C-alpha atoms as a PDB file:
ATOM      1  CA  MET A   1      30.079   7.204 -11.225  1.00  0.00           C
ATOM      2  CA  LYS A   2      29.446   4.895  -8.294  1.00  0.00           C
ATOM      3  CA  ILE A   3      26.357   2.973  -7.199  1.00  0.00           C
ATOM      4  CA  GLN A   4      26.693   4.539  -3.757  1.00  0.00           C
ATOM      5  CA  GLN A   5      26.467   8.026  -5.263  1.00  0.00           C
ATOM      6  CA  LEU A   6      23.235   7.069  -7.004  1.00  0.00           C
ATOM      7  CA  ARG A   7      21.917   5.697  -3.734  1.00  0.00           C
ATOM      8  CA  TYR A   8      22.692   9.034  -2.060  1.00  0.00           C
ATOM      9  CA  ILE A   9      20.826  11.209  -4.581  1.00  0.00           C
ATOM     10  CA  VAL A  10      17.804   8.896  -4.500  1.00  0.00           C
ATOM     11  CA  GLU A  11      17.676   8.931  -0.710  1.00  0.00           C
ATOM     12  CA  ILE A  12      17.960  12.740  -0.617  1.00  0.00           C
ATOM     13  CA  ALA A  13      14.901  12.855  -2.887  1.00  0.00           C
ATOM     14  CA  ASN A  14      13.125  10.301  -0.674  1.00  0.00           C
ATOM     15  CA  GLN A  15      13.850  12.414   2.421  1.00  0.00           C
ATOM     16  CA  ASN A  16      12.342  15.618   0.983  1.00  0.00           C
ATOM     17  CA  LEU A  17      15.800  17.036   0.186  1.00  0.00           C
ATOM     18  CA  ASN A  18      16.973  16.749   3.793  1.00  0.00           C
ATOM     19  CA  ILE A  19      20.597  15.520   3.671  1.00  0.00           C
ATOM     20  CA  THR A  20      20.737  14.915   7.426  1.00  0.00           C
ATOM     21  CA  ASP A  21      17.712  12.591   7.261  1.00  0.00           C
ATOM     22  CA  ALA A  22      19.192  10.855   4.212  1.00  0.00           C
ATOM     23  CA  ALA A  23      22.443  10.282   6.100  1.00  0.00           C
ATOM     24  CA  GLU A  24      20.564   8.782   9.047  1.00  0.00           C
ATOM     25  CA  ALA A  25      18.542   6.512   6.751  1.00  0.00           C
ATOM     26  CA  LEU A  26      21.738   5.247   5.094  1.00  0.00           C
ATOM     27  CA  TYR A  27      23.770   5.063   8.331  1.00  0.00           C
ATOM     28  CA  THR A  28      26.438   7.438   7.060  1.00  0.00           C
ATOM     29  CA  SER A  29      27.541  11.033   7.609  1.00  0.00           C
ATOM     30  CA  GLN A  30      25.986  14.175   6.187  1.00  0.00           C
ATOM     31  CA  PRO A  31      29.371  15.601   5.022  1.00  0.00           C
ATOM     32  CA  GLY A  32      30.150  12.314   3.290  1.00  0.00           C
ATOM     33  CA  ILE A  33      26.890  12.385   1.319  1.00  0.00           C
ATOM     34  CA  SER A  34      27.370  16.055   0.371  1.00  0.00           C
ATOM     35  CA  LYS A  35      30.893  15.387  -0.870  1.00  0.00           C
ATOM     36  CA  GLN A  36      29.877  12.397  -2.993  1.00  0.00           C
ATOM     37  CA  VAL A  37      26.928  14.256  -4.527  1.00  0.00           C
ATOM     38  CA  ARG A  38      29.241  17.139  -5.467  1.00  0.00           C
ATOM     39  CA  LEU A  39      31.706  14.703  -7.032  1.00  0.00           C
ATOM     40  CA  LEU A  40      28.924  13.124  -9.057  1.00  0.00           C
ATOM     41  CA  GLU A  41      27.712  16.524 -10.261  1.00  0.00           C
ATOM     42  CA  GLN A  42      31.284  17.473 -11.254  1.00  0.00           C
ATOM     43  CA  GLU A  43      31.658  14.224 -13.186  1.00  0.00           C
ATOM     44  CA  LEU A  44      28.365  14.788 -15.006  1.00  0.00           C
ATOM     45  CA  GLY A  45      29.028  18.470 -15.604  1.00  0.00           C
ATOM     46  CA  LEU A  46      25.636  19.618 -14.293  1.00  0.00           C
ATOM     47  CA  GLU A  47      23.762  20.181 -11.042  1.00  0.00           C
ATOM     48  CA  ILE A  48      21.303  17.569  -9.805  1.00  0.00           C
ATOM     49  CA  PHE A  49      20.128  19.776  -6.945  1.00  0.00           C
ATOM     50  CA  GLU A  50      19.526  23.518  -6.794  1.00  0.00           C
ATOM     51  CA  ARG A  51      21.037  25.019  -3.667  1.00  0.00           C
ATOM     52  CA  ASN A  52      20.613  28.035  -1.456  1.00  0.00           C
ATOM     53  CA  GLY A  53      23.997  28.278   0.202  1.00  0.00           C
ATOM     54  CA  LYS A  54      24.681  24.874   1.737  1.00  0.00           C
ATOM     55  CA  HIS A  55      21.014  23.864   1.720  1.00  0.00           C
ATOM     56  CA  ILE A  56      19.255  22.017  -1.094  1.00  0.00           C
ATOM     57  CA  LYS A  57      16.029  23.780  -2.065  1.00  0.00           C
ATOM     58  CA  SER A  58      14.900  21.804  -5.129  1.00  0.00           C
ATOM     59  CA  ILE A  59      15.778  19.216  -7.761  1.00  0.00           C
ATOM     60  CA  THR A  60      16.764  20.544 -11.175  1.00  0.00           C
ATOM     61  CA  GLY A  61      14.947  19.387 -14.306  1.00  0.00           C
ATOM     62  CA  GLU A  62      17.951  17.333 -15.355  1.00  0.00           C
ATOM     63  CA  GLY A  63      18.264  16.050 -11.802  1.00  0.00           C
ATOM     64  CA  ARG A  64      14.738  14.613 -11.888  1.00  0.00           C
ATOM     65  CA  LYS A  65      15.609  12.584 -14.982  1.00  0.00           C
ATOM     66  CA  ILE A  66      18.868  11.390 -13.440  1.00  0.00           C
ATOM     67  CA  ILE A  67      17.179  10.387 -10.160  1.00  0.00           C
ATOM     68  CA  ALA A  68      14.461   8.496 -12.046  1.00  0.00           C
ATOM     69  CA  ILE A  69      17.110   6.459 -13.911  1.00  0.00           C
ATOM     70  CA  ALA A  70      19.083   6.015 -10.683  1.00  0.00           C
ATOM     71  CA  ARG A  71      15.997   4.464  -9.049  1.00  0.00           C
ATOM     72  CA  GLU A  72      15.734   1.976 -11.908  1.00  0.00           C
ATOM     73  CA  LEU A  73      19.434   1.100 -11.709  1.00  0.00           C
ATOM     74  CA  LEU A  74      19.265   0.574  -7.958  1.00  0.00           C
ATOM     75  CA  ALA A  75      16.218  -1.655  -8.424  1.00  0.00           C
ATOM     76  CA  LYS A  76      18.113  -3.684 -11.017  1.00  0.00           C
ATOM     77  CA  THR A  77      21.037  -3.962  -8.609  1.00  0.00           C
ATOM     78  CA  GLN A  78      18.675  -5.319  -5.956  1.00  0.00           C
ATOM     79  CA  SER A  79      17.306  -7.806  -8.495  1.00  0.00           C
ATOM     80  CA  ILE A  80      20.816  -9.069  -9.303  1.00  0.00           C
ATOM     81  CA  LYS A  81      21.482  -9.663  -5.619  1.00  0.00           C
ATOM     82  CA  ALA A  82      18.052 -11.308  -5.228  1.00  0.00           C
ATOM     83  CA  ILE A  83      18.814 -13.723  -8.073  1.00  0.00           C
ATOM     84  CA  ALA A  84      22.091 -14.698  -6.424  1.00  0.00           C
ATOM     85  CA  ASP A  85      20.416 -15.134  -3.031  1.00  0.00           C
ATOM     86  CA  GLU A  86      17.685 -17.268  -4.612  1.00  0.00           C
ATOM     87  CA  TYR A  87      20.328 -19.899  -5.363  1.00  0.00           C
ATOM     88  CA  THR A  88      22.777 -19.445  -2.495  1.00  0.00           C
ATOM     89  CA  ARG A  89      20.319 -18.753   0.359  1.00  0.00           C
ATOM     90  CA  PRO A  90      16.887 -19.803  -0.926  1.00  0.00           C
ATOM     91  CA  ASP A  91      14.985 -19.537   2.361  1.00  0.00           C
ATOM     92  CA  HIS A  92      16.758 -16.445   3.699  1.00  0.00           C
ATOM     93  CA  GLY A  93      16.033 -12.873   2.789  1.00  0.00           C
ATOM     94  CA  VAL A  94      13.767  -9.883   3.314  1.00  0.00           C
ATOM     95  CA  LEU A  95      10.173  -9.227   2.269  1.00  0.00           C
ATOM     96  CA  ARG A  96       8.976  -5.619   2.542  1.00  0.00           C
ATOM     97  CA  ILE A  97       5.269  -4.859   2.237  1.00  0.00           C
ATOM     98  CA  ALA A  98       3.354  -1.576   2.191  1.00  0.00           C
ATOM     99  CA  THR A  99      -0.345  -1.559   3.029  1.00  0.00           C
ATOM    100  CA  THR A 100      -3.164   0.286   4.776  1.00  0.00           C
ATOM    101  CA  ASN A 101      -4.161  -0.077   8.419  1.00  0.00           C
ATOM    102  CA  THR A 102      -7.306  -2.103   7.640  1.00  0.00           C
ATOM    103  CA  GLN A 103      -5.329  -4.718   5.695  1.00  0.00           C
ATOM    104  CA  ALA A 104      -2.576  -4.851   8.323  1.00  0.00           C
ATOM    105  CA  ARG A 105      -5.021  -5.165  11.217  1.00  0.00           C
ATOM    106  CA  TYR A 106      -7.749  -7.459   9.864  1.00  0.00           C
ATOM    107  CA  VAL A 107      -6.428  -9.451   6.900  1.00  0.00           C
ATOM    108  CA  LEU A 108      -2.670  -9.854   7.162  1.00  0.00           C
ATOM    109  CA  PRO A 109      -2.240 -11.493  10.614  1.00  0.00           C
ATOM    110  CA  LYS A 110      -3.267 -14.989   9.441  1.00  0.00           C
ATOM    111  CA  VAL A 111      -1.232 -14.622   6.261  1.00  0.00           C
ATOM    112  CA  VAL A 112       1.826 -13.441   8.186  1.00  0.00           C
ATOM    113  CA  GLU A 113       1.517 -16.295  10.694  1.00  0.00           C
ATOM    114  CA  ARG A 114       1.410 -18.855   7.889  1.00  0.00           C
ATOM    115  CA  PHE A 115       4.306 -17.193   6.070  1.00  0.00           C
ATOM    116  CA  LEU A 116       6.594 -16.974   9.109  1.00  0.00           C
ATOM    117  CA  THR A 117       5.912 -20.601   9.963  1.00  0.00           C
ATOM    118  CA  ARG A 118       7.067 -21.595   6.483  1.00  0.00           C
ATOM    119  CA  TYR A 119       9.904 -19.056   6.231  1.00  0.00           C
ATOM    120  CA  PRO A 120      11.282 -18.329   9.724  1.00  0.00           C
ATOM    121  CA  ASP A 121      14.536 -16.975   8.268  1.00  0.00           C
ATOM    122  CA  VAL A 122      12.890 -14.356   6.081  1.00  0.00           C
ATOM    123  CA  SER A 123      12.697 -10.915   7.672  1.00  0.00           C
ATOM    124  CA  LEU A 124       9.166  -9.614   7.094  1.00  0.00           C
ATOM    125  CA  GLN A 125       8.754  -5.828   7.221  1.00  0.00           C
ATOM    126  CA  ILE A 126       5.281  -4.235   7.016  1.00  0.00           C
ATOM    127  CA  HIS A 127       4.783  -0.508   6.490  1.00  0.00           C
ATOM    128  CA  GLN A 128       1.446   1.319   6.719  1.00  0.00           C
ATOM    129  CA  GLY A 129       0.545   4.369   4.678  1.00  0.00           C
ATOM    130  CA  SER A 130      -1.883   6.149   2.382  1.00  0.00           C
ATOM    131  CA  PRO A 131      -2.410   4.902  -1.203  1.00  0.00           C
ATOM    132  CA  THR A 132      -0.032   7.591  -2.499  1.00  0.00           C
ATOM    133  CA  GLN A 133       2.618   6.705   0.090  1.00  0.00           C
ATOM    134  CA  ILE A 134       2.228   3.009  -0.720  1.00  0.00           C
ATOM    135  CA  TYR A 135       2.641   3.656  -4.443  1.00  0.00           C
ATOM    136  CA  ASP A 136       5.677   5.885  -3.919  1.00  0.00           C
ATOM    137  CA  ALA A 137       7.301   3.264  -1.685  1.00  0.00           C
ATOM    138  CA  LEU A 138       6.754   0.592  -4.331  1.00  0.00           C
ATOM    139  CA  LEU A 139       8.091   2.719  -7.200  1.00  0.00           C
ATOM    140  CA  SER A 140      11.119   3.870  -5.212  1.00  0.00           C
ATOM    141  CA  GLY A 141      12.058   0.278  -4.368  1.00  0.00           C
ATOM    142  CA  GLU A 142      11.495   0.749  -0.645  1.00  0.00           C
ATOM    143  CA  VAL A 143       9.071  -2.191  -0.625  1.00  0.00           C
ATOM    144  CA  ASP A 144       8.645  -5.349  -2.701  1.00  0.00           C
ATOM    145  CA  LEU A 145       4.857  -5.693  -2.574  1.00  0.00           C
ATOM    146  CA  ALA A 146       2.021  -3.214  -2.104  1.00  0.00           C
ATOM    147  CA  ILE A 147      -1.508  -4.061  -0.959  1.00  0.00           C
ATOM    148  CA  THR A 148      -4.091  -1.438  -1.826  1.00  0.00           C
ATOM    149  CA  THR A 149      -7.765  -0.791  -2.454  1.00  0.00           C
ATOM    150  CA  GLU A 150      -8.167   2.897  -3.139  1.00  0.00           C
ATOM    151  CA  ALA A 151      -6.541   5.018  -5.885  1.00  0.00           C
ATOM    152  CA  GLN A 152      -5.734   2.120  -8.179  1.00  0.00           C
ATOM    153  CA  TYR A 153      -5.369   4.633 -11.010  1.00  0.00           C
ATOM    154  CA  LEU A 154      -2.009   5.491  -9.404  1.00  0.00           C
ATOM    155  CA  PHE A 155      -0.638   2.029  -9.955  1.00  0.00           C
ATOM    156  CA  GLU A 156       0.395   2.248 -13.591  1.00  0.00           C
ATOM    157  CA  GLY A 157       3.772   0.816 -14.467  1.00  0.00           C
ATOM    158  CA  VAL A 158       3.337  -2.013 -11.970  1.00  0.00           C
ATOM    159  CA  VAL A 159       1.749  -5.451 -12.034  1.00  0.00           C
ATOM    160  CA  LEU A 160      -1.614  -5.104 -10.242  1.00  0.00           C
ATOM    161  CA  LEU A 161      -3.289  -8.387  -9.242  1.00  0.00           C
ATOM    162  CA  PRO A 162      -6.922  -8.641  -8.047  1.00  0.00           C
ATOM    163  CA  CYS A 163      -7.215 -10.415  -4.670  1.00  0.00           C
ATOM    164  CA  TYR A 164     -10.718 -10.170  -3.188  1.00  0.00           C
ATOM    165  CA  ASN A 165     -13.810  -7.976  -2.992  1.00  0.00           C
ATOM    166  CA  TRP A 166     -15.256  -6.391   0.131  1.00  0.00           C
ATOM    167  CA  ASN A 167     -18.002  -4.021   1.144  1.00  0.00           C
ATOM    168  CA  ARG A 168     -19.083  -1.862   4.058  1.00  0.00           C
ATOM    169  CA  SER A 169     -21.215  -2.059   7.156  1.00  0.00           C
ATOM    170  CA  VAL A 170     -22.888   0.679   9.141  1.00  0.00           C
ATOM    171  CA  ILE A 171     -21.669   0.559  12.747  1.00  0.00           C
ATOM    172  CA  VAL A 172     -23.832   1.850  15.596  1.00  0.00           C
ATOM    173  CA  LYS A 173     -24.246   1.426  19.330  1.00  0.00           C
ATOM    174  CA  ARG A 174     -26.862  -1.094  20.419  1.00  0.00           C
ATOM    175  CA  ASN A 175     -29.354   1.577  21.488  1.00  0.00           C
ATOM    176  CA  HIS A 176     -29.198   3.484  18.203  1.00  0.00           C
ATOM    177  CA  PRO A 177     -32.458   3.910  16.177  1.00  0.00           C
ATOM    178  CA  LEU A 178     -30.869   2.363  13.066  1.00  0.00           C
ATOM    179  CA  VAL A 179     -30.663  -1.016  14.837  1.00  0.00           C
ATOM    180  CA  ASN A 180     -34.419  -1.392  14.257  1.00  0.00           C
ATOM    181  CA  CYS A 181     -34.333  -0.091  10.677  1.00  0.00           C
ATOM    182  CA  LYS A 182     -35.555  -2.928   8.417  1.00  0.00           C
ATOM    183  CA  ASN A 183     -34.714  -1.262   5.110  1.00  0.00           C
ATOM    184  CA  LEU A 184     -31.567   0.804   5.389  1.00  0.00           C
ATOM    185  CA  THR A 185     -31.347   3.509   2.725  1.00  0.00           C
ATOM    186  CA  ILE A 186     -28.958   6.314   1.828  1.00  0.00           C
ATOM    187  CA  GLU A 187     -31.742   8.746   2.736  1.00  0.00           C
ATOM    188  CA  GLU A 188     -31.990   7.241   6.218  1.00  0.00           C
ATOM    189  CA  LEU A 189     -28.214   7.368   6.696  1.00  0.00           C
ATOM    190  CA  GLY A 190     -28.222  10.986   5.605  1.00  0.00           C
ATOM    191  CA  LYS A 191     -30.195  11.916   8.724  1.00  0.00           C
ATOM    192  CA  TYR A 192     -27.245  11.163  11.013  1.00  0.00           C
ATOM    193  CA  PRO A 193     -23.706  12.507  11.486  1.00  0.00           C
ATOM    194  CA  LEU A 194     -21.210  10.063   9.978  1.00  0.00           C
ATOM    195  CA  VAL A 195     -17.795   8.777  11.011  1.00  0.00           C
ATOM    196  CA  THR A 196     -15.891   7.146   8.176  1.00  0.00           C
ATOM    197  CA  TYR A 197     -12.620   6.821   6.281  1.00  0.00           C
ATOM    198  CA  THR A 198     -10.496   9.710   5.133  1.00  0.00           C
ATOM    199  CA  PHE A 199     -10.811  10.278   1.401  1.00  0.00           C
ATOM    200  CA  GLY A 200      -8.232   8.146  -0.374  1.00  0.00           C
ATOM    201  CA  PHE A 201      -8.564   5.205   2.024  1.00  0.00           C
ATOM    202  CA  THR A 202     -10.480   1.957   1.514  1.00  0.00           C
ATOM    203  CA  GLY A 203     -13.096   3.089  -0.931  1.00  0.00           C
ATOM    204  CA  ALA A 204     -14.048   6.411   0.645  1.00  0.00           C
ATOM    205  CA  SER A 205     -14.679   7.808  -2.844  1.00  0.00           C
ATOM    206  CA  ASP A 206     -17.223   5.031  -3.511  1.00  0.00           C
ATOM    207  CA  LEU A 207     -19.071   6.148  -0.396  1.00  0.00           C
ATOM    208  CA  SER A 208     -19.130   9.753  -1.606  1.00  0.00           C
ATOM    209  CA  GLN A 209     -20.417   8.613  -4.993  1.00  0.00           C
ATOM    210  CA  ALA A 210     -23.302   6.702  -3.399  1.00  0.00           C
ATOM    211  CA  PHE A 211     -24.494   9.784  -1.493  1.00  0.00           C
ATOM    212  CA  SER A 212     -23.961  12.044  -4.496  1.00  0.00           C
ATOM    213  CA  SER A 213     -26.004   9.835  -6.836  1.00  0.00           C
ATOM    214  CA  SER A 214     -28.892  10.053  -4.334  1.00  0.00           C
ATOM    215  CA  GLY A 215     -28.637  13.829  -4.211  1.00  0.00           C
ATOM    216  CA  ILE A 216     -27.688  13.831  -0.534  1.00  0.00           C
ATOM    217  CA  LEU A 217     -24.859  15.753   1.096  1.00  0.00           C
ATOM    218  CA  PRO A 218     -23.580  13.532   3.916  1.00  0.00           C
ATOM    219  CA  ASN A 219     -22.829  15.095   7.290  1.00  0.00           C
ATOM    220  CA  ILE A 220     -19.354  13.651   7.831  1.00  0.00           C
ATOM    221  CA  VAL A 221     -18.182  14.815  11.255  1.00  0.00           C
ATOM    222  CA  PHE A 222     -15.008  12.754  11.593  1.00  0.00           C
ATOM    223  CA  THR A 223     -12.691  10.932   9.193  1.00  0.00           C
ATOM    224  CA  ALA A 224      -9.907   8.499  10.003  1.00  0.00           C
ATOM    225  CA  THR A 225      -7.496   6.163   8.251  1.00  0.00           C
ATOM    226  CA  ASP A 226      -8.020   3.512  10.910  1.00  0.00           C
ATOM    227  CA  ALA A 227     -11.197   1.452  11.448  1.00  0.00           C
ATOM    228  CA  ASP A 228     -10.394   1.154  15.156  1.00  0.00           C
ATOM    229  CA  VAL A 229     -10.481   4.942  15.440  1.00  0.00           C
ATOM    230  CA  ILE A 230     -13.849   4.997  13.667  1.00  0.00           C
ATOM    231  CA  LYS A 231     -15.226   2.491  16.195  1.00  0.00           C
ATOM    232  CA  THR A 232     -13.843   4.539  19.082  1.00  0.00           C
ATOM    233  CA  TYR A 233     -15.772   7.636  18.048  1.00  0.00           C
ATOM    234  CA  VAL A 234     -18.941   5.657  17.343  1.00  0.00           C
ATOM    235  CA  ARG A 235     -18.716   4.418  20.945  1.00  0.00           C
ATOM    236  CA  LEU A 236     -18.368   8.019  22.088  1.00  0.00           C
ATOM    237  CA  GLY A 237     -21.617   8.862  20.327  1.00  0.00           C
ATOM    238  CA  LEU A 238     -20.066  11.222  17.775  1.00  0.00           C
ATOM    239  CA  GLY A 239     -21.901   9.625  14.873  1.00  0.00           C
ATOM    240  CA  VAL A 240     -22.767   6.547  12.802  1.00  0.00           C
ATOM    241  CA  GLY A 241     -19.769   4.626  11.499  1.00  0.00           C
ATOM    242  CA  ILE A 242     -19.299   3.414   7.931  1.00  0.00           C
ATOM    243  CA  MET A 243     -16.338   1.090   7.477  1.00  0.00           C
ATOM    244  CA  ALA A 244     -15.150  -2.178   5.956  1.00  0.00           C
ATOM    245  CA  SER A 245     -17.324  -5.081   7.133  1.00  0.00           C
ATOM    246  CA  MET A 246     -14.211  -7.135   7.932  1.00  0.00           C
ATOM    247  CA  ALA A 247     -13.262  -4.582  10.607  1.00  0.00           C
ATOM    248  CA  HIS A 248     -16.240  -5.518  12.818  1.00  0.00           C
ATOM    249  CA  THR A 249     -15.138  -8.527  14.870  1.00  0.00           C
ATOM    250  CA  HIS A 250     -16.325 -10.544  17.863  1.00  0.00           C
ATOM    251  CA  GLU A 251     -14.400  -8.088  20.051  1.00  0.00           C
ATOM    252  CA  ASP A 252     -16.913  -5.401  19.064  1.00  0.00           C
ATOM    253  CA  SER A 253     -19.907  -6.984  20.771  1.00  0.00           C
ATOM    254  CA  ASP A 254     -21.016  -3.590  22.080  1.00  0.00           C
ATOM    255  CA  LEU A 255     -21.482  -2.376  18.503  1.00  0.00           C
ATOM    256  CA  VAL A 256     -24.001  -3.553  15.901  1.00  0.00           C
ATOM    257  CA  ALA A 257     -22.911  -3.996  12.283  1.00  0.00           C
ATOM    258  CA  ILE A 258     -25.681  -3.405   9.738  1.00  0.00           C
ATOM    259  CA  ASP A 259     -24.959  -4.733   6.265  1.00  0.00           C
ATOM    260  CA  ALA A 260     -24.718  -1.874   3.761  1.00  0.00           C
ATOM    261  CA  SER A 261     -23.555  -3.808   0.703  1.00  0.00           C
ATOM    262  CA  HIS A 262     -26.798  -2.904  -1.102  1.00  0.00           C
ATOM    263  CA  LEU A 263     -25.977   0.791  -0.713  1.00  0.00           C
ATOM    264  CA  PHE A 264     -22.352   0.928  -1.816  1.00  0.00           C
ATOM    265  CA  LYS A 265     -20.423  -0.510  -4.720  1.00  0.00           C
ATOM    266  CA  SER A 266     -18.069  -3.265  -3.623  1.00  0.00           C
ATOM    267  CA  SER A 267     -14.335  -2.544  -3.624  1.00  0.00           C
ATOM    268  CA  SER A 268     -11.497  -4.767  -4.792  1.00  0.00           C
ATOM    269  CA  THR A 269      -8.253  -5.198  -2.909  1.00  0.00           C
ATOM    270  CA  GLN A 270      -5.171  -5.686  -5.075  1.00  0.00           C
ATOM    271  CA  ILE A 271      -1.566  -6.689  -4.566  1.00  0.00           C
ATOM    272  CA  ALA A 272       1.117  -5.060  -6.707  1.00  0.00           C
ATOM    273  CA  PHE A 273       4.811  -5.260  -7.520  1.00  0.00           C
ATOM    274  CA  LYS A 274       7.083  -3.338  -9.855  1.00  0.00           C
ATOM    275  CA  ARG A 275       7.064  -4.534 -13.432  1.00  0.00           C
ATOM    276  CA  GLY A 276      10.376  -6.163 -14.293  1.00  0.00           C
ATOM    277  CA  SER A 277      11.387  -6.834 -10.694  1.00  0.00           C
ATOM    278  CA  PHE A 278      12.709 -10.249  -9.684  1.00  0.00           C
ATOM    279  CA  LEU A 279      10.434 -12.040  -7.223  1.00  0.00           C
ATOM    280  CA  ARG A 280      11.939 -14.563  -4.829  1.00  0.00           C
ATOM    281  CA  HIS A 281      10.049 -17.840  -4.499  1.00  0.00           C
ATOM    282  CA  TYR A 282       8.886 -16.877  -1.016  1.00  0.00           C
ATOM    283  CA  MET A 283       7.360 -13.687  -2.472  1.00  0.00           C
ATOM    284  CA  TYR A 284       5.244 -15.793  -4.842  1.00  0.00           C
ATOM    285  CA  ASP A 285       4.203 -17.879  -1.839  1.00  0.00           C
ATOM    286  CA  PHE A 286       3.202 -14.789   0.147  1.00  0.00           C
ATOM    287  CA  ILE A 287       1.037 -13.596  -2.747  1.00  0.00           C
ATOM    288  CA  ASN A 288      -0.623 -17.009  -2.893  1.00  0.00           C
ATOM    289  CA  TYR A 289      -1.160 -17.086   0.883  1.00  0.00           C
ATOM    290  CA  PHE A 290      -2.856 -13.686   0.612  1.00  0.00           C
ATOM    291  CA  SER A 291      -5.105 -14.802  -2.238  1.00  0.00           C
ATOM    292  CA  ASP A 292      -5.585 -18.473  -3.140  1.00  0.00           C
ATOM    293  CA  HIS A 293      -6.192 -17.961  -6.864  1.00  0.00           C
ATOM    294  CA  LEU A 294      -2.890 -16.089  -7.280  1.00  0.00           C
ATOM    295  CA  THR A 295      -0.743 -19.157  -7.828  1.00  0.00           C
ATOM    296  CA  ARG A 296       2.790 -18.731  -9.145  1.00  0.00           C
ATOM    297  CA  PRO A 297       1.855 -19.807 -12.706  1.00  0.00           C
ATOM    298  CA  MET A 298      -1.009 -17.271 -12.743  1.00  0.00           C
ATOM    299  CA  VAL A 299       1.211 -14.483 -11.418  1.00  0.00           C
ATOM    300  CA  GLU A 300       3.937 -15.310 -13.949  1.00  0.00           C
ATOM    301  CA  GLN A 301       1.335 -15.238 -16.710  1.00  0.00           C
ATOM    302  CA  ALA A 302       0.139 -11.835 -15.519  1.00  0.00           C
ATOM    303  CA  GLU A 303       3.718 -10.531 -15.476  1.00  0.00           C
ATOM    304  CA  LYS A 304       3.984 -11.149 -19.224  1.00  0.00           C
ATOM    305  CA  LEU A 305       0.916  -9.066 -20.073  1.00  0.00           C
ATOM    306  CA  PRO A 306       1.462  -5.475 -21.309  1.00  0.00           C
ATOM    307  CA  ASN A 307      -0.760  -3.565 -18.872  1.00  0.00           C
ATOM    308  CA  ASN A 308      -3.202  -3.829 -15.981  1.00  0.00           C
ATOM    309  CA  SER A 309      -6.253  -3.835 -18.268  1.00  0.00           C
ATOM    310  CA  ALA A 310      -4.992  -7.070 -19.796  1.00  0.00           C
ATOM    311  CA  ILE A 311      -4.321  -8.452 -16.325  1.00  0.00           C
ATOM    312  CA  GLN A 312      -7.874  -7.632 -15.201  1.00  0.00           C
ATOM    313  CA  LYS A 313      -9.178  -9.437 -18.290  1.00  0.00           C
ATOM    314  CA  LEU A 314      -7.048 -12.483 -17.429  1.00  0.00           C
ATOM    315  CA  PHE A 315      -8.774 -12.737 -14.050  1.00  0.00           C
ATOM    316  CA  SER A 316     -12.243 -11.665 -15.231  1.00  0.00           C
ATOM    317  CA  ASP A 317     -13.593 -15.226 -15.161  1.00  0.00           C
ATOM    318  CA  ILE A 318     -12.504 -15.755 -11.554  1.00  0.00           C
ATOM    319  CA  GLU A 319     -15.133 -14.979  -8.937  1.00  0.00           C
ATOM    320  CA  LEU A 320     -13.236 -13.079  -6.274  1.00  0.00           C
ATOM    321  CA  GLU A 321     -13.839 -13.993  -2.642  1.00  0.00           C
ATOM    322  CA  MET A 322     -16.016 -11.540  -0.720  1.00  0.00           C
ATOM    323  CA  ARG A 323     -14.742 -10.464   2.719  1.00  0.00           C
END
């Protein structure tokens, strides 16, 4: 059994069972991957993949268990190399981050600028995705850190650190009737078509809960994963926007942001990494740059706790910054 064979079966699973895509991702040949997978199956005496002719159609029950262990072994292999690099090339390396569009567009730029100034020889890679995609990328070892707000229930088996709180604003054009509304209510919002986040992004479920608790069915005419897209369709007159307050900037002078924090429960953005993974010193620094209270000693203390409930309790006395 070879590490490379394990890498092949994991990548086939990552690429939705497409061997050609797996070969491209690993910069090797499709026949080479197929041969090595067959050799591994012969050595183990069982099939990892169920086939229809030459095509893989599913993963066998045993194969799922093997691939899960293979992911862990590959992660441990990466950790061994990271430990060596920490001593031989302390300020060189790679930092891979998965996050949503809102974080990448409105929060990360200043953090990234500070990080790259301090660590010019670290290759920083940022990937955008949905909460589920972010979680899968973290668990599979494709990224080192994940920044998320929505679907935190997914993030079991990882260290989940609270960073900051945020809330929403209602975004309208300057001639919209809501500009003159002195007491914005859910009932008033319910009179207009709404443009907001796709469910599963940046607290969209909290928005639904607020309307539901008031007994109002919102007229959501457009959903997007990107705050800039929401603003585009508000400008076109499609509806009233509801999005993260941080996403309204000085560049949006043609739009009015009306504070809606009294209508919706605030959301908490978190940063996560796989439990048991080895963090390079520059990874601790990135976490601290993203959130001041997440110093290395605090993160190391959180790593030792058994679950995320205990971690939340550790930080319960800290008043998170509101953005």
